[in-house]
PDB file of N, CA and C in Angstrom:
ATOM      1  N   UNK A   1     -13.229  34.067 -36.287  1.00  0.00           N
ATOM      2  CA  UNK A   1     -12.863  32.680 -36.254  1.00  0.00           C
ATOM      3  C   UNK A   1     -11.747  32.442 -35.229  1.00  0.00           C
ATOM      4  N   UNK A   2     -10.847  33.405 -35.115  1.00  0.00           N
ATOM      5  CA  UNK A   2      -9.746  33.268 -34.173  1.00  0.00           C
ATOM      6  C   UNK A   2     -10.246  33.273 -32.739  1.00  0.00           C
ATOM      7  N   UNK A   3     -11.284  34.048 -32.468  1.00  0.00           N
ATOM      8  CA  UNK A   3     -11.848  34.082 -31.116  1.00  0.00           C
ATOM      9  C   UNK A   3     -12.450  32.742 -30.717  1.00  0.00           C
ATOM     10  N   UNK A   4     -13.013  32.040 -31.698  1.00  0.00           N
ATOM     11  CA  UNK A   4     -13.608  30.738 -31.418  1.00  0.00           C
ATOM     12  C   UNK A   4     -12.533  29.746 -30.960  1.00  0.00           C
ATOM     13  N   UNK A   5     -11.408  29.698 -31.666  1.00  0.00           N
ATOM     14  CA  UNK A   5     -10.339  28.775 -31.289  1.00  0.00           C
ATOM     15  C   UNK A   5      -9.647  29.208 -30.001  1.00  0.00           C
ATOM     16  N   UNK A   6      -9.595  30.485 -29.731  1.00  0.00           N
ATOM     17  CA  UNK A   6      -9.066  30.969 -28.462  1.00  0.00           C
ATOM     18  C   UNK A   6      -9.955  30.495 -27.321  1.00  0.00           C
ATOM     19  N   UNK A   7     -11.251  30.579 -27.526  1.00  0.00           N
ATOM     20  CA  UNK A   7     -12.208  30.120 -26.519  1.00  0.00           C
ATOM     21  C   UNK A   7     -12.091  28.612 -26.292  1.00  0.00           C
ATOM     22  N   UNK A   8     -11.974  27.815 -27.373  1.00  0.00           N
ATOM     23  CA  UNK A   8     -11.831  26.355 -27.247  1.00  0.00           C
ATOM     24  C   UNK A   8     -10.540  26.020 -26.502  1.00  0.00           C
ATOM     25  N   UNK A   9      -9.455  26.707 -26.838  1.00  0.00           N
ATOM     26  CA  UNK A   9      -8.184  26.470 -26.147  1.00  0.00           C
ATOM     27  C   UNK A   9      -8.273  26.807 -24.669  1.00  0.00           C
ATOM     28  N   UNK A  10      -8.946  27.907 -24.354  1.00  0.00           N
ATOM     29  CA  UNK A  10      -9.109  28.303 -22.954  1.00  0.00           C
ATOM     30  C   UNK A  10      -9.958  27.277 -22.194  1.00  0.00           C
ATOM     31  N   UNK A  11     -10.999  26.778 -22.814  1.00  0.00           N
ATOM     32  CA  UNK A  11     -11.862  25.780 -22.163  1.00  0.00           C
ATOM     33  C   UNK A  11     -11.118  24.461 -21.952  1.00  0.00           C
ATOM     34  N   UNK A  12     -10.352  24.051 -22.958  1.00  0.00           N
ATOM     35  CA  UNK A  12      -9.575  22.826 -22.826  1.00  0.00           C
ATOM     36  C   UNK A  12      -8.508  22.970 -21.735  1.00  0.00           C
ATOM     37  N   UNK A  13      -7.848  24.117 -21.682  1.00  0.00           N
ATOM     38  CA  UNK A  13      -6.869  24.368 -20.641  1.00  0.00           C
ATOM     39  C   UNK A  13      -7.489  24.371 -19.257  1.00  0.00           C
ATOM     40  N   UNK A  14      -8.687  24.961 -19.140  1.00  0.00           N
ATOM     41  CA  UNK A  14      -9.376  24.977 -17.848  1.00  0.00           C
ATOM     42  C   UNK A  14      -9.775  23.568 -17.415  1.00  0.00           C
ATOM     43  N   UNK A  15     -10.198  22.746 -18.372  1.00  0.00           N
ATOM     44  CA  UNK A  15     -10.583  21.367 -18.044  1.00  0.00           C
ATOM     45  C   UNK A  15      -9.372  20.562 -17.594  1.00  0.00           C
ATOM     46  N   UNK A  16      -8.253  20.716 -18.294  1.00  0.00           N
ATOM     47  CA  UNK A  16      -7.034  20.001 -17.915  1.00  0.00           C
ATOM     48  C   UNK A  16      -6.556  20.461 -16.547  1.00  0.00           C
ATOM     49  N   UNK A  17      -6.603  21.758 -16.307  1.00  0.00           N
ATOM     50  CA  UNK A  17      -6.174  22.285 -15.013  1.00  0.00           C
ATOM     51  C   UNK A  17      -7.058  21.752 -13.884  1.00  0.00           C
ATOM     52  N   UNK A  18      -8.373  21.670 -14.114  1.00  0.00           N
ATOM     53  CA  UNK A  18      -9.301  21.144 -13.125  1.00  0.00           C
ATOM     54  C   UNK A  18      -8.968  19.686 -12.792  1.00  0.00           C
ATOM     55  N   UNK A  19      -8.683  18.887 -13.807  1.00  0.00           N
ATOM     56  CA  UNK A  19      -8.367  17.473 -13.596  1.00  0.00           C
ATOM     57  C   UNK A  19      -7.057  17.323 -12.827  1.00  0.00           C
ATOM     58  N   UNK A  20      -6.045  18.084 -13.230  1.00  0.00           N
ATOM     59  CA  UNK A  20      -4.741  17.974 -12.575  1.00  0.00           C
ATOM     60  C   UNK A  20      -4.818  18.430 -11.121  1.00  0.00           C
ATOM     61  N   UNK A  21      -5.507  19.519 -10.843  1.00  0.00           N
ATOM     62  CA  UNK A  21      -5.636  19.992  -9.460  1.00  0.00           C
ATOM     63  C   UNK A  21      -6.451  19.020  -8.619  1.00  0.00           C
ATOM     64  N   UNK A  22      -7.488  18.435  -9.206  1.00  0.00           N
ATOM     65  CA  UNK A  22      -8.293  17.457  -8.474  1.00  0.00           C
ATOM     66  C   UNK A  22      -7.500  16.221  -8.128  1.00  0.00           C
ATOM     67  N   UNK A  23      -6.731  15.703  -9.091  1.00  0.00           N
ATOM     68  CA  UNK A  23      -5.907  14.529  -8.825  1.00  0.00           C
ATOM     69  C   UNK A  23      -4.788  14.845  -7.837  1.00  0.00           C
ATOM     70  N   UNK A  24      -4.233  16.046  -7.925  1.00  0.00           N
ATOM     71  CA  UNK A  24      -3.206  16.448  -6.962  1.00  0.00           C
ATOM     72  C   UNK A  24      -3.752  16.495  -5.547  1.00  0.00           C
ATOM     73  N   UNK A  25      -4.938  17.038  -5.378  1.00  0.00           N
ATOM     74  CA  UNK A  25      -5.570  17.072  -4.056  1.00  0.00           C
ATOM     75  C   UNK A  25      -5.907  15.689  -3.541  1.00  0.00           C
ATOM     76  N   UNK A  26      -6.389  14.826  -4.451  1.00  0.00           N
ATOM     77  CA  UNK A  26      -6.726  13.459  -4.052  1.00  0.00           C
ATOM     78  C   UNK A  26      -5.488  12.717  -3.574  1.00  0.00           C
ATOM     79  N   UNK A  27      -4.404  12.793  -4.340  1.00  0.00           N
ATOM     80  CA  UNK A  27      -3.208  12.051  -3.952  1.00  0.00           C
ATOM     81  C   UNK A  27      -2.522  12.660  -2.745  1.00  0.00           C
ATOM     82  N   UNK A  28      -2.667  13.952  -2.526  1.00  0.00           N
ATOM     83  CA  UNK A  28      -2.119  14.551  -1.309  1.00  0.00           C
ATOM     84  C   UNK A  28      -2.865  14.014  -0.086  1.00  0.00           C
ATOM     85  N   UNK A  29      -4.182  13.934  -0.168  1.00  0.00           N
ATOM     86  CA  UNK A  29      -4.968  13.381   0.942  1.00  0.00           C
ATOM     87  C   UNK A  29      -4.736  11.881   1.080  1.00  0.00           C
ATOM     88  N   UNK A  30      -4.567  11.185  -0.036  1.00  0.00           N
ATOM     89  CA  UNK A  30      -4.303   9.752  -0.011  1.00  0.00           C
ATOM     90  C   UNK A  30      -2.958   9.479   0.651  1.00  0.00           C
ATOM     91  N   UNK A  31      -1.972  10.315   0.366  1.00  0.00           N
ATOM     92  CA  UNK A  31      -0.657  10.177   0.980  1.00  0.00           C
ATOM     93  C   UNK A  31      -0.739  10.380   2.487  1.00  0.00           C
ATOM     94  N   UNK A  32      -1.487  11.375   2.932  1.00  0.00           N
ATOM     95  CA  UNK A  32      -1.652  11.608   4.372  1.00  0.00           C
ATOM     96  C   UNK A  32      -2.360  10.435   5.043  1.00  0.00           C
ATOM     97  N   UNK A  33      -3.367   9.896   4.382  1.00  0.00           N
ATOM     98  CA  UNK A  33      -4.091   8.756   4.947  1.00  0.00           C
ATOM     99  C   UNK A  33      -3.191   7.528   5.034  1.00  0.00           C
ATOM    100  N   UNK A  34      -2.377   7.306   4.016  1.00  0.00           N
ATOM    101  CA  UNK A  34      -1.473   6.164   4.012  1.00  0.00           C
ATOM    102  C   UNK A  34      -0.397   6.298   5.089  1.00  0.00           C
ATOM    103  N   UNK A  35       0.124   7.509   5.262  1.00  0.00           N
ATOM    104  CA  UNK A  35       1.106   7.738   6.326  1.00  0.00           C
ATOM    105  C   UNK A  35       0.487   7.495   7.695  1.00  0.00           C
ATOM    106  N   UNK A  36      -0.734   7.968   7.901  1.00  0.00           N
ATOM    107  CA  UNK A  36      -1.421   7.752   9.172  1.00  0.00           C
ATOM    108  C   UNK A  36      -1.686   6.281   9.434  1.00  0.00           C
ATOM    109  N   UNK A  37      -2.075   5.541   8.387  1.00  0.00           N
ATOM    110  CA  UNK A  37      -2.334   4.107   8.533  1.00  0.00           C
ATOM    111  C   UNK A  37      -1.078   3.362   8.949  1.00  0.00           C
ATOM    112  N   UNK A  38       0.021   3.591   8.229  1.00  0.00           N
ATOM    113  CA  UNK A  38       1.260   2.879   8.548  1.00  0.00           C
ATOM    114  C   UNK A  38       1.832   3.317   9.882  1.00  0.00           C
ATOM    115  N   UNK A  39       1.666   4.569  10.242  1.00  0.00           N
ATOM    116  CA  UNK A  39       2.136   5.039  11.532  1.00  0.00           C
ATOM    117  C   UNK A  39       1.351   4.376  12.666  1.00  0.00           C
ATOM    118  N   UNK A  40       0.048   4.283  12.524  1.00  0.00           N
ATOM    119  CA  UNK A  40      -0.775   3.620  13.532  1.00  0.00           C
ATOM    120  C   UNK A  40      -0.495   2.134  13.625  1.00  0.00           C
ATOM    121  N   UNK A  41      -0.317   1.482  12.479  1.00  0.00           N
ATOM    122  CA  UNK A  41      -0.015   0.053  12.456  1.00  0.00           C
ATOM    123  C   UNK A  41       1.329  -0.231  13.115  1.00  0.00           C
ATOM    124  N   UNK A  42       2.335   0.538  12.742  1.00  0.00           N
ATOM    125  CA  UNK A  42       3.668   0.331  13.313  1.00  0.00           C
ATOM    126  C   UNK A  42       3.693   0.688  14.796  1.00  0.00           C
ATOM    127  N   UNK A  43       2.985   1.722  15.179  1.00  0.00           N
ATOM    128  CA  UNK A  43       2.946   2.107  16.587  1.00  0.00           C
ATOM    129  C   UNK A  43       2.276   1.061  17.455  1.00  0.00           C
ATOM    130  N   UNK A  44       1.221   0.462  16.961  1.00  0.00           N
ATOM    131  CA  UNK A  44       0.514  -0.561  17.731  1.00  0.00           C
ATOM    132  C   UNK A  44       1.333  -1.838  17.853  1.00  0.00           C
ATOM    133  N   UNK A  45       2.073  -2.177  16.800  1.00  0.00           N
ATOM    134  CA  UNK A  45       2.882  -3.391  16.840  1.00  0.00           C
ATOM    135  C   UNK A  45       4.226  -3.176  17.525  1.00  0.00           C
ATOM    136  N   UNK A  46       4.621  -1.929  17.689  1.00  0.00           N
ATOM    137  CA  UNK A  46       5.890  -1.638  18.334  1.00  0.00           C
ATOM    138  C   UNK A  46       7.078  -1.767  17.401  1.00  0.00           C
ATOM    139  N   UNK A  47       6.853  -1.601  16.107  1.00  0.00           N
ATOM    140  CA  UNK A  47       7.952  -1.665  15.151  1.00  0.00           C
ATOM    141  C   UNK A  47       8.168  -0.275  14.572  1.00  0.00           C
ATOM    142  N   UNK A  48       9.276  -0.099  13.885  1.00  0.00           N
ATOM    143  CA  UNK A  48       9.563   1.179  13.250  1.00  0.00           C
ATOM    144  C   UNK A  48       8.734   1.362  11.986  1.00  0.00           C
ATOM    145  N   UNK A  49       8.703   2.583  11.506  1.00  0.00           N
ATOM    146  CA  UNK A  49       7.933   2.864  10.290  1.00  0.00           C
ATOM    147  C   UNK A  49       8.806   2.823   9.042  1.00  0.00           C
ATOM    148  N   UNK A  50      10.005   2.251   9.138  1.00  0.00           N
ATOM    149  CA  UNK A  50      10.874   2.177   7.968  1.00  0.00           C
ATOM    150  C   UNK A  50      10.324   1.154   6.981  1.00  0.00           C
ATOM    151  N   UNK A  51      10.789   1.255   5.768  1.00  0.00           N
ATOM    152  CA  UNK A  51      10.322   0.349   4.721  1.00  0.00           C
ATOM    153  C   UNK A  51      10.751  -1.089   5.018  1.00  0.00           C
ATOM    154  N   UNK A  52      11.904  -1.263   5.661  1.00  0.00           N
ATOM    155  CA  UNK A  52      12.380  -2.613   5.978  1.00  0.00           C
ATOM    156  C   UNK A  52      11.509  -3.271   7.041  1.00  0.00           C
ATOM    157  N   UNK A  53      11.061  -2.514   8.013  1.00  0.00           N
ATOM    158  CA  UNK A  53      10.174  -3.071   9.039  1.00  0.00           C
ATOM    159  C   UNK A  53       8.834  -3.478   8.437  1.00  0.00           C
ATOM    160  N   UNK A  54       8.306  -2.640   7.552  1.00  0.00           N
ATOM    161  CA  UNK A  54       7.021  -2.965   6.929  1.00  0.00           C
ATOM    162  C   UNK A  54       7.150  -4.141   5.960  1.00  0.00           C
ATOM    163  N   UNK A  55       8.272  -4.222   5.242  1.00  0.00           N
ATOM    164  CA  UNK A  55       8.496  -5.381   4.376  1.00  0.00           C
ATOM    165  C   UNK A  55       8.677  -6.648   5.196  1.00  0.00           C
ATOM    166  N   UNK A  56       9.327  -6.543   6.352  1.00  0.00           N
ATOM    167  CA  UNK A  56       9.460  -7.689   7.246  1.00  0.00           C
ATOM    168  C   UNK A  56       8.114  -8.148   7.769  1.00  0.00           C
ATOM    169  N   UNK A  57       7.244  -7.205   8.073  1.00  0.00           N
ATOM    170  CA  UNK A  57       5.894  -7.548   8.520  1.00  0.00           C
ATOM    171  C   UNK A  57       5.134  -8.280   7.421  1.00  0.00           C
ATOM    172  N   UNK A  58       5.260  -7.799   6.201  1.00  0.00           N
ATOM    173  CA  UNK A  58       4.589  -8.445   5.075  1.00  0.00           C
ATOM    174  C   UNK A  58       5.143  -9.849   4.857  1.00  0.00           C
ATOM    175  N   UNK A  59       6.462 -10.002   4.964  1.00  0.00           N
ATOM    176  CA  UNK A  59       7.081 -11.318   4.805  1.00  0.00           C
ATOM    177  C   UNK A  59       6.604 -12.289   5.890  1.00  0.00           C
ATOM    178  N   UNK A  60       6.559 -11.827   7.123  1.00  0.00           N
ATOM    179  CA  UNK A  60       6.098 -12.691   8.209  1.00  0.00           C
ATOM    180  C   UNK A  60       4.642 -13.110   8.039  1.00  0.00           C
ATOM    181  N   UNK A  61       3.803 -12.181   7.637  1.00  0.00           N
ATOM    182  CA  UNK A  61       2.393 -12.515   7.406  1.00  0.00           C
ATOM    183  C   UNK A  61       2.238 -13.458   6.218  1.00  0.00           C
ATOM    184  N   UNK A  62       3.073 -13.278   5.197  1.00  0.00           N
ATOM    185  CA  UNK A  62       3.034 -14.170   4.042  1.00  0.00           C
ATOM    186  C   UNK A  62       3.425 -15.588   4.435  1.00  0.00           C
ATOM    187  N   UNK A  63       4.493 -15.725   5.236  1.00  0.00           N
ATOM    188  CA  UNK A  63       4.905 -17.052   5.695  1.00  0.00           C
ATOM    189  C   UNK A  63       3.816 -17.706   6.531  1.00  0.00           C
ATOM    190  N   UNK A  64       3.185 -16.928   7.379  1.00  0.00           N
ATOM    191  CA  UNK A  64       2.095 -17.446   8.205  1.00  0.00           C
ATOM    192  C   UNK A  64       0.921 -17.899   7.338  1.00  0.00           C
ATOM    193  N   UNK A  65       0.584 -17.107   6.347  1.00  0.00           N
ATOM    194  CA  UNK A  65      -0.513 -17.450   5.431  1.00  0.00           C
ATOM    195  C   UNK A  65      -0.194 -18.725   4.648  1.00  0.00           C
ATOM    196  N   UNK A  66       1.027 -18.808   4.125  1.00  0.00           N
ATOM    197  CA  UNK A  66       1.402 -20.001   3.368  1.00  0.00           C
ATOM    198  C   UNK A  66       1.407 -21.236   4.262  1.00  0.00           C
ATOM    199  N   UNK A  67       1.798 -21.078   5.513  1.00  0.00           N
ATOM    200  CA  UNK A  67       1.772 -22.206   6.433  1.00  0.00           C
ATOM    201  C   UNK A  67       0.364 -22.688   6.712  1.00  0.00           C
ATOM    202  N   UNK A  68      -0.558 -21.758   6.899  1.00  0.00           N
ATOM    203  CA  UNK A  68      -1.949 -22.141   7.155  1.00  0.00           C
ATOM    204  C   UNK A  68      -2.560 -22.802   5.926  1.00  0.00           C
ATOM    205  N   UNK A  69      -2.270 -22.273   4.749  1.00  0.00           N
ATOM    206  CA  UNK A  69      -2.811 -22.902   3.533  1.00  0.00           C
ATOM    207  C   UNK A  69      -2.193 -24.283   3.311  1.00  0.00           C
ATOM    208  N   UNK A  70      -0.922 -24.468   3.674  1.00  0.00           N
ATOM    209  CA  UNK A  70      -0.302 -25.792   3.561  1.00  0.00           C
ATOM    210  C   UNK A  70      -0.951 -26.767   4.533  1.00  0.00           C
ATOM    211  N   UNK A  71      -1.275 -26.293   5.722  1.00  0.00           N
ATOM    212  CA  UNK A  71      -1.968 -27.156   6.683  1.00  0.00           C
ATOM    213  C   UNK A  71      -3.354 -27.542   6.180  1.00  0.00           C
ATOM    214  N   UNK A  72      -4.047 -26.610   5.564  1.00  0.00           N
ATOM    215  CA  UNK A  72      -5.383 -26.906   5.042  1.00  0.00           C
ATOM    216  C   UNK A  72      -5.339 -27.865   3.855  1.00  0.00           C
ATOM    217  N   UNK A  73      -4.230 -27.851   3.095  1.00  0.00           N
ATOM    218  CA  UNK A  73      -4.070 -28.788   1.986  1.00  0.00           C
ATOM    219  C   UNK A  73      -3.703 -30.180   2.462  1.00  0.00           C
ATOM    220  N   UNK A  74      -3.226 -30.291   3.676  1.00  0.00           N
ATOM    221  CA  UNK A  74      -2.877 -31.598   4.220  1.00  0.00           C
ATOM    222  C   UNK A  74      -1.387 -31.816   4.385  1.00  0.00           C
ATOM    223  N   UNK A  75      -0.590 -30.840   4.078  1.00  0.00           N
ATOM    224  CA  UNK A  75       0.860 -30.958   4.247  1.00  0.00           C
ATOM    225  C   UNK A  75       1.215 -30.546   5.675  1.00  0.00           C
ATOM    226  N   UNK A  76       1.216 -31.516   6.550  1.00  0.00           N
ATOM    227  CA  UNK A  76       1.366 -31.256   7.980  1.00  0.00           C
ATOM    228  C   UNK A  76       2.760 -30.723   8.312  1.00  0.00           C
ATOM    229  N   UNK A  77       3.799 -31.408   7.862  1.00  0.00           N
ATOM    230  CA  UNK A  77       5.161 -31.026   8.228  1.00  0.00           C
ATOM    231  C   UNK A  77       5.518 -29.661   7.636  1.00  0.00           C
ATOM    232  N   UNK A  78       5.246 -29.473   6.348  1.00  0.00           N
ATOM    233  CA  UNK A  78       5.534 -28.192   5.707  1.00  0.00           C
ATOM    234  C   UNK A  78       4.724 -27.055   6.298  1.00  0.00           C
ATOM    235  N   UNK A  79       3.469 -27.326   6.604  1.00  0.00           N
ATOM    236  CA  UNK A  79       2.609 -26.310   7.190  1.00  0.00           C
ATOM    237  C   UNK A  79       3.065 -25.886   8.572  1.00  0.00           C
ATOM    238  N   UNK A  80       3.408 -26.874   9.409  1.00  0.00           N
ATOM    239  CA  UNK A  80       3.879 -26.555  10.763  1.00  0.00           C
ATOM    240  C   UNK A  80       5.198 -25.793  10.696  1.00  0.00           C
ATOM    241  N   UNK A  81       6.073 -26.190   9.770  1.00  0.00           N
ATOM    242  CA  UNK A  81       7.355 -25.511   9.618  1.00  0.00           C
ATOM    243  C   UNK A  81       7.163 -24.056   9.185  1.00  0.00           C
ATOM    244  N   UNK A  82       6.312 -23.813   8.198  1.00  0.00           N
ATOM    245  CA  UNK A  82       6.076 -22.444   7.739  1.00  0.00           C
ATOM    246  C   UNK A  82       5.390 -21.597   8.809  1.00  0.00           C
ATOM    247  N   UNK A  83       4.429 -22.161   9.529  1.00  0.00           N
ATOM    248  CA  UNK A  83       3.778 -21.420  10.606  1.00  0.00           C
ATOM    249  C   UNK A  83       4.781 -21.086  11.697  1.00  0.00           C
ATOM    250  N   UNK A  84       5.641 -22.027  12.034  1.00  0.00           N
ATOM    251  CA  UNK A  84       6.665 -21.785  13.052  1.00  0.00           C
ATOM    252  C   UNK A  84       7.634 -20.681  12.613  1.00  0.00           C
ATOM    253  N   UNK A  85       8.101 -20.743  11.366  1.00  0.00           N
ATOM    254  CA  UNK A  85       9.024 -19.721  10.857  1.00  0.00           C
ATOM    255  C   UNK A  85       8.332 -18.358  10.816  1.00  0.00           C
ATOM    256  N   UNK A  86       7.088 -18.319  10.355  1.00  0.00           N
ATOM    257  CA  UNK A  86       6.346 -17.055  10.305  1.00  0.00           C
ATOM    258  C   UNK A  86       6.125 -16.459  11.678  1.00  0.00           C
ATOM    259  N   UNK A  87       5.721 -17.290  12.638  1.00  0.00           N
ATOM    260  CA  UNK A  87       5.504 -16.790  13.994  1.00  0.00           C
ATOM    261  C   UNK A  87       6.801 -16.359  14.656  1.00  0.00           C
ATOM    262  N   UNK A  88       7.877 -17.090  14.408  1.00  0.00           N
ATOM    263  CA  UNK A  88       9.183 -16.709  14.958  1.00  0.00           C
ATOM    264  C   UNK A  88       9.633 -15.382  14.394  1.00  0.00           C
ATOM    265  N   UNK A  89       9.488 -15.227  13.080  1.00  0.00           N
ATOM    266  CA  UNK A  89       9.892 -13.973  12.438  1.00  0.00           C
ATOM    267  C   UNK A  89       9.046 -12.794  12.929  1.00  0.00           C
ATOM    268  N   UNK A  90       7.744 -12.983  13.028  1.00  0.00           N
ATOM    269  CA  UNK A  90       6.879 -11.909  13.526  1.00  0.00           C
ATOM    270  C   UNK A  90       7.162 -11.601  14.993  1.00  0.00           C
ATOM    271  N   UNK A  91       7.416 -12.633  15.785  1.00  0.00           N
ATOM    272  CA  UNK A  91       7.757 -12.406  17.193  1.00  0.00           C
ATOM    273  C   UNK A  91       9.065 -11.652  17.344  1.00  0.00           C
ATOM    274  N   UNK A  92      10.050 -11.989  16.507  1.00  0.00           N
ATOM    275  CA  UNK A  92      11.329 -11.281  16.532  1.00  0.00           C
ATOM    276  C   UNK A  92      11.155  -9.829  16.092  1.00  0.00           C
ATOM    277  N   UNK A  93      10.307  -9.605  15.120  1.00  0.00           N
ATOM    278  CA  UNK A  93      10.094  -8.264  14.591  1.00  0.00           C
ATOM    279  C   UNK A  93       9.356  -7.378  15.591  1.00  0.00           C
ATOM    280  N   UNK A  94       8.383  -7.919  16.275  1.00  0.00           N
ATOM    281  CA  UNK A  94       7.533  -7.132  17.151  1.00  0.00           C
ATOM    282  C   UNK A  94       8.225  -6.798  18.470  1.00  0.00           C
ATOM    283  N   UNK A  95       9.110  -7.643  18.964  1.00  0.00           N
ATOM    284  CA  UNK A  95       9.748  -7.371  20.244  1.00  0.00           C
ATOM    285  C   UNK A  95      10.748  -6.264  20.186  1.00  0.00           C
TER     286      UNK A  95
END
């Protein structure tokens, strides 16, 4: 009877180890892919790969998006203002 539970424990341990190693390999490759993506994006735009540069890029794109959606809703002044601020911020960031 003891051999049966030893076998079950060994099988459960092997299954857990397989899952953990598989997820570790997946996230290691995912991390490399994410680093390559951000490095290529930042290199093409001419900005640094720091978290502040990437957050600034996200903020500028968000302002641009909100400006375009405001223009589509019919808010001309607010839309033009947000598009102008977004483009100014992105232009400042990229140069």
